[in-house]
Amino acid sequence: MTAEAQPTTPDPGTALLARLRQILPEEAILHEAEDLRPYECDGLSAYRQVPMLVVLPETVAQVQAIMATCREASVPVVARGAGTGLSGGALPLDHGVLLSLARFNRILEVDLDNRCARVEPGVRNLAISEAVTDQGLYYAPDPSSQIACSIGGNVAENSGGVHCLKYGLTVHNVLELRIVTMDGELVTIGSRALDDPGYDLLALLTGSEGMLGVVVEVTVRLLPRPEQSRVMLAAFDRIQQAADAVAGVIGAGIIPAGLEMMDGPAIRAAEDYVHAGYPTDAAAILLCELDGTETEVAEDAEQVRQLLTHHGAREVRTAADPQEGARMWAGRKAAFPAVGRISPDYYCMDGTIPRKHLAEVLTRISELSREAGLGVANVFHAGDGNLHPLILYDANNPGELETAEHLGGQILGLCVEMGGTITGEHGVGVEKVDQMCVQFGGAELDQFHAIKAAFDPDGLLNPGKAVPTLHRCAEFGGMHVHQGNLPRPDLPRF
Amino acid sequence: MADATEALLEEVRQAIDQGRPLAPTGGGTKAFYGREIDASPLGVAEHRGIVHYEPSELVATVRAGTPLAELEAELAEAGQMLPFEPPHFGPSATVGGAVASGLSGPRRPYAGAVRDAVLGVRLINGHGQPAQFGGEVMKNVAGYDVSRLMAGCMGTLGVILEVSVRLLPRPRHELTLVQEANQGEALGRLARWARRPLPITASCHDAGRLYIRLSGAEQAVDTAAQRLGGEAVTDADAWWAGLREQTLAFFDDPRPLWRLSLPPATPPLDLPGPTLMEWGGALRWLPNDAPAHRVREITTAAGGHATLFRGGDRRGTVFHPLDAGLHRLQRNLKQALDPHGILSPGRLYPDI
């Protein structure tokens, strides 16, 4: 960095700007401070950094030229979709270019015979389902930000949602990607067939947090809309009962389309906000959605009702019609903003654990919450063990953000200890880079770096995200030790 | 139950020191598949046993050498199954081989492929290091998805030690229907049905007959059967097993067997000889003497890829050639996991 500050070296921003002006029209390049400001953060606003430049290309050829130019100038590039990510994956670099894909917002083709849609990466998740709803089809992954988040970002994060227990994550629903590498080369990965020759780069690219290539086109799988769906709500006096009911339903061979849990604080916040009719004195509620053919749903609903009651539900409601079902979901879907009303700030975590540990982990989280002196509301995808503890804090109180972050780190450590992971669907980004050292050892981190280098040898694409250096792990002091072998014993430790 | 990790690590490290290529091998049932290479077998079959299995978690963690049949029997006892219905191609087939070959059976379009079910792996990479990726949970985006890369890598990226796979409950009821149809008619029906929420879990067209398997709640299956029409097949499980294991009469053919993976709605292809179609039209088998370049040209034009599945020149091009850019990325990836080139080098492509 010091080299850049030497007066004899021309400002790298100015030189790059001149070259980018040969590729892009003036209005597609932002370089004035007030134009750059809106790009300083994504959905994780605790981290902010104004980029050196923002570019807004409209064609794949422009993206290729931008990448080739940046590679040649050794300037890092961070790609950004709708900017709704929750782990800072699109956080800019002060010496880097922010590549916005916002103008790639067209649905290019709907192939009904092969049940797929070819779209540009800036297309919103929900817009895909809306475009094919008349044909009785939809795109299954539905992250809660689906009205705003873009499909390119969904690919980068391998987004899930409420229905992924039955219908899978982004990785299960993408058929083909076109990516631009850091060299500016356009590569097609996947096809409309159900498999492809060679390595499964489709799986590797999905969830790679924009570190291996820039996605410029996505072909997604479309599914027929289920004939019917039915929502049930069960209230429990103890969290343990609700957790047992989750295992009971799945153990009985029923895969609900969605199976969500909310704890007391989350129930009350949601009820105050949207008046969904939730029982505010319950310790936990489960929302269970069943879908399929009419006969299938009827058969499953009766069995689920019996299982929930058997596991101690004091009340089980079945939505009589889609309107009532939508009302039951409304509280769950509004849970985050609802919590936002009861606390000046909240910090959303995203660990996943084996379902069998749900009750234990929730108990430990409440103990940690008491120790830290900060409240925690839990709203989560119980069916797949994906927790979203919301840590309540007030950033205006000195030290509280740090306390919240520390508590978050403890919760993620707990998830790893229970055989789970530090992130189920939000990604590592900048936020959980240190926690990667808790989950992985040196051999795994080395392997991740080698994979990164296979696509981007100079480390110019979204550098510093998702995978920590071993040096950083040594500083963090949390390196996971595998089988008693300390990785890289030669590294200095702090 | 035997943990052979240490012995396998030792063998890999020796091979690295000696620059001697190894071919990780389970039961050897899929040795016919992929390119023929010169490498000493690294036997993984002794490394066996189910490490964790709790039915309510819908996940099993299994050592790679565990016989596939043993795992499937254990799952069936708890009313569960592997979603991808893998072919065995022999009684000694192992779980590791099923993952490394990446081959999925008739349920694939409806319940996902091998790669869709893989949640985590423990492996030995080409550096001779044990490493663990993914885990036993359904949702996990920490780090690159190395686990799914193992599916179909044919042992070229790592020696799989342990796999965690997602499971499904066995359907409460199944029924197979058969209808008369030529290939074009079958494709039309399959495309129409695929756009409706029907409980179809397998489909196959062979010799003028279209077979459809329905699975789920009994009433739902019966309602769908009435809508679709056709005759019920007795002994359907054995029929689908015959398809999966390629013991149907169709596969009794001395000619090289081509596996064509295509967009499902691809019309009948202009290639000579009989065709058996699965996966709603997305997978087609052709025993065929046509020149390889012709099979590949036609498949490429249709947006698919052709594999020389059995027979033919096993030292030549077996898997569909890749575009230059994609080939380079795949080769870079091979080098990232196996820098010394000792893990089944050449099994996929001459330089991969």
PDB file of N, CA, C and O in Angstrom, chain A residues 20-43:
ATOM      1  N   LEU A  20     -10.999   2.518 -18.402  1.00  0.00           N
ATOM      2  CA  LEU A  20     -12.395   2.077 -18.344  1.00  0.00           C
ATOM      3  C   LEU A  20     -13.284   2.940 -19.240  1.00  0.00           C
ATOM      4  O   LEU A  20     -14.279   2.476 -19.777  1.00  0.00           O
ATOM      5  N   ARG A  21     -12.904   4.210 -19.405  1.00  0.00           N
ATOM      6  CA  ARG A  21     -13.694   5.105 -20.257  1.00  0.00           C
ATOM      7  C   ARG A  21     -13.661   4.671 -21.716  1.00  0.00           C
ATOM      8  O   ARG A  21     -14.524   5.050 -22.508  1.00  0.00           O
ATOM      9  N   GLN A  22     -12.654   3.875 -22.063  1.00  0.00           N
ATOM     10  CA  GLN A  22     -12.613   3.344 -23.432  1.00  0.00           C
ATOM     11  C   GLN A  22     -13.560   2.155 -23.604  1.00  0.00           C
ATOM     12  O   GLN A  22     -13.889   1.763 -24.713  1.00  0.00           O
ATOM     13  N   ILE A  23     -13.985   1.588 -22.480  1.00  0.00           N
ATOM     14  CA  ILE A  23     -14.840   0.400 -22.524  1.00  0.00           C
ATOM     15  C   ILE A  23     -16.298   0.753 -22.304  1.00  0.00           C
ATOM     16  O   ILE A  23     -17.198   0.189 -22.912  1.00  0.00           O
ATOM     17  N   LEU A  24     -16.512   1.706 -21.398  1.00  0.00           N
ATOM     18  CA  LEU A  24     -17.871   1.997 -20.932  1.00  0.00           C
ATOM     19  C   LEU A  24     -18.257   3.442 -21.208  1.00  0.00           C
ATOM     20  O   LEU A  24     -17.396   4.319 -21.212  1.00  0.00           O
ATOM     21  N   PRO A  25     -19.575   3.686 -21.423  1.00  0.00           N
ATOM     22  CA  PRO A  25     -20.014   5.078 -21.513  1.00  0.00           C
ATOM     23  C   PRO A  25     -19.832   5.789 -20.165  1.00  0.00           C
ATOM     24  O   PRO A  25     -19.809   5.130 -19.120  1.00  0.00           O
ATOM     25  N   GLU A  26     -19.726   7.088 -20.192  1.00  0.00           N
ATOM     26  CA  GLU A  26     -19.439   7.872 -18.994  1.00  0.00           C
ATOM     27  C   GLU A  26     -20.425   7.566 -17.853  1.00  0.00           C
ATOM     28  O   GLU A  26     -20.042   7.439 -16.696  1.00  0.00           O
ATOM     29  N   GLU A  27     -21.725   7.435 -18.230  1.00  0.00           N
ATOM     30  CA  GLU A  27     -22.719   7.247 -17.159  1.00  0.00           C
ATOM     31  C   GLU A  27     -22.623   5.861 -16.498  1.00  0.00           C
ATOM     32  O   GLU A  27     -23.269   5.618 -15.488  1.00  0.00           O
ATOM     33  N   ALA A  28     -21.829   4.967 -17.057  1.00  0.00           N
ATOM     34  CA  ALA A  28     -21.688   3.634 -16.465  1.00  0.00           C
ATOM     35  C   ALA A  28     -20.490   3.552 -15.517  1.00  0.00           C
ATOM     36  O   ALA A  28     -20.151   2.478 -15.032  1.00  0.00           O
ATOM     37  N   ILE A  29     -19.846   4.696 -15.277  1.00  0.00           N
ATOM     38  CA  ILE A  29     -18.699   4.718 -14.355  1.00  0.00           C
ATOM     39  C   ILE A  29     -18.975   5.758 -13.274  1.00  0.00           C
ATOM     40  O   ILE A  29     -19.269   6.923 -13.582  1.00  0.00           O
ATOM     41  N   LEU A  30     -18.915   5.345 -12.027  1.00  0.00           N
ATOM     42  CA  LEU A  30     -19.095   6.296 -10.932  1.00  0.00           C
ATOM     43  C   LEU A  30     -17.764   6.468 -10.224  1.00  0.00           C
ATOM     44  O   LEU A  30     -17.105   5.490  -9.886  1.00  0.00           O
ATOM     45  N   HIS A  31     -17.376   7.743 -10.016  1.00  0.00           N
ATOM     46  CA  HIS A  31     -16.106   7.974  -9.333  1.00  0.00           C
ATOM     47  C   HIS A  31     -16.144   9.148  -8.371  1.00  0.00           C
ATOM     48  O   HIS A  31     -15.189   9.387  -7.645  1.00  0.00           O
ATOM     49  N   GLU A  32     -17.271   9.881  -8.351  1.00  0.00           N
ATOM     50  CA  GLU A  32     -17.376  11.000  -7.408  1.00  0.00           C
ATOM     51  C   GLU A  32     -17.829  10.453  -6.051  1.00  0.00           C
ATOM     52  O   GLU A  32     -18.672   9.546  -5.993  1.00  0.00           O
ATOM     53  N   ALA A  33     -17.307  11.062  -5.003  1.00  0.00           N
ATOM     54  CA  ALA A  33     -17.575  10.557  -3.649  1.00  0.00           C
ATOM     55  C   ALA A  33     -19.064  10.345  -3.390  1.00  0.00           C
ATOM     56  O   ALA A  33     -19.473   9.314  -2.860  1.00  0.00           O
ATOM     57  N   GLU A  34     -19.904  11.322  -3.804  1.00  0.00           N
ATOM     58  CA  GLU A  34     -21.336  11.191  -3.455  1.00  0.00           C
ATOM     59  C   GLU A  34     -22.010  10.068  -4.253  1.00  0.00           C
ATOM     60  O   GLU A  34     -23.001   9.505  -3.818  1.00  0.00           O
ATOM     61  N   ASP A  35     -21.456   9.735  -5.431  1.00  0.00           N
ATOM     62  CA  ASP A  35     -22.023   8.625  -6.206  1.00  0.00           C
ATOM     63  C   ASP A  35     -21.579   7.265  -5.671  1.00  0.00           C
ATOM     64  O   ASP A  35     -22.250   6.244  -5.861  1.00  0.00           O
ATOM     65  N   LEU A  36     -20.418   7.257  -5.031  1.00  0.00           N
ATOM     66  CA  LEU A  36     -19.871   5.992  -4.533  1.00  0.00           C
ATOM     67  C   LEU A  36     -20.507   5.576  -3.214  1.00  0.00           C
ATOM     68  O   LEU A  36     -20.611   4.389  -2.903  1.00  0.00           O
ATOM     69  N   ARG A  37     -20.951   6.571  -2.448  1.00  0.00           N
ATOM     70  CA  ARG A  37     -21.455   6.333  -1.090  1.00  0.00           C
ATOM     71  C   ARG A  37     -22.516   5.222  -1.012  1.00  0.00           C
ATOM     72  O   ARG A  37     -22.440   4.357  -0.137  1.00  0.00           O
ATOM     73  N   PRO A  38     -23.514   5.185  -1.911  1.00  0.00           N
ATOM     74  CA  PRO A  38     -24.555   4.151  -1.785  1.00  0.00           C
ATOM     75  C   PRO A  38     -24.015   2.721  -1.892  1.00  0.00           C
ATOM     76  O   PRO A  38     -24.707   1.777  -1.536  1.00  0.00           O
ATOM     77  N   TYR A  39     -22.797   2.570  -2.371  1.00  0.00           N
ATOM     78  CA  TYR A  39     -22.230   1.228  -2.570  1.00  0.00           C
ATOM     79  C   TYR A  39     -21.310   0.813  -1.425  1.00  0.00           C
ATOM     80  O   TYR A  39     -20.650  -0.216  -1.497  1.00  0.00           O
ATOM     81  N   GLU A  40     -21.267   1.619  -0.356  1.00  0.00           N
ATOM     82  CA  GLU A  40     -20.253   1.377   0.674  1.00  0.00           C
ATOM     83  C   GLU A  40     -20.527   0.116   1.497  1.00  0.00           C
ATOM     84  O   GLU A  40     -19.641  -0.372   2.179  1.00  0.00           O
ATOM     85  N   CYS A  41     -21.762  -0.388   1.473  1.00  0.00           N
ATOM     86  CA  CYS A  41     -22.031  -1.616   2.222  1.00  0.00           C
ATOM     87  C   CYS A  41     -23.115  -2.416   1.524  1.00  0.00           C
ATOM     88  O   CYS A  41     -23.795  -1.917   0.629  1.00  0.00           O
ATOM     89  N   ASP A  42     -23.261  -3.687   1.925  1.00  0.00           N
ATOM     90  CA  ASP A  42     -24.418  -4.469   1.471  1.00  0.00           C
ATOM     91  C   ASP A  42     -25.391  -4.589   2.635  1.00  0.00           C
ATOM     92  O   ASP A  42     -25.518  -3.663   3.434  1.00  0.00           O
ATOM     93  N   GLY A  43     -26.061  -5.736   2.783  1.00  0.00           N
ATOM     94  CA  GLY A  43     -27.045  -5.883   3.852  1.00  0.00           C
ATOM     95  C   GLY A  43     -26.433  -5.950   5.243  1.00  0.00           C
ATOM     96  O   GLY A  43     -27.144  -5.884   6.240  1.00  0.00           O
TER      97      GLY A  43
END
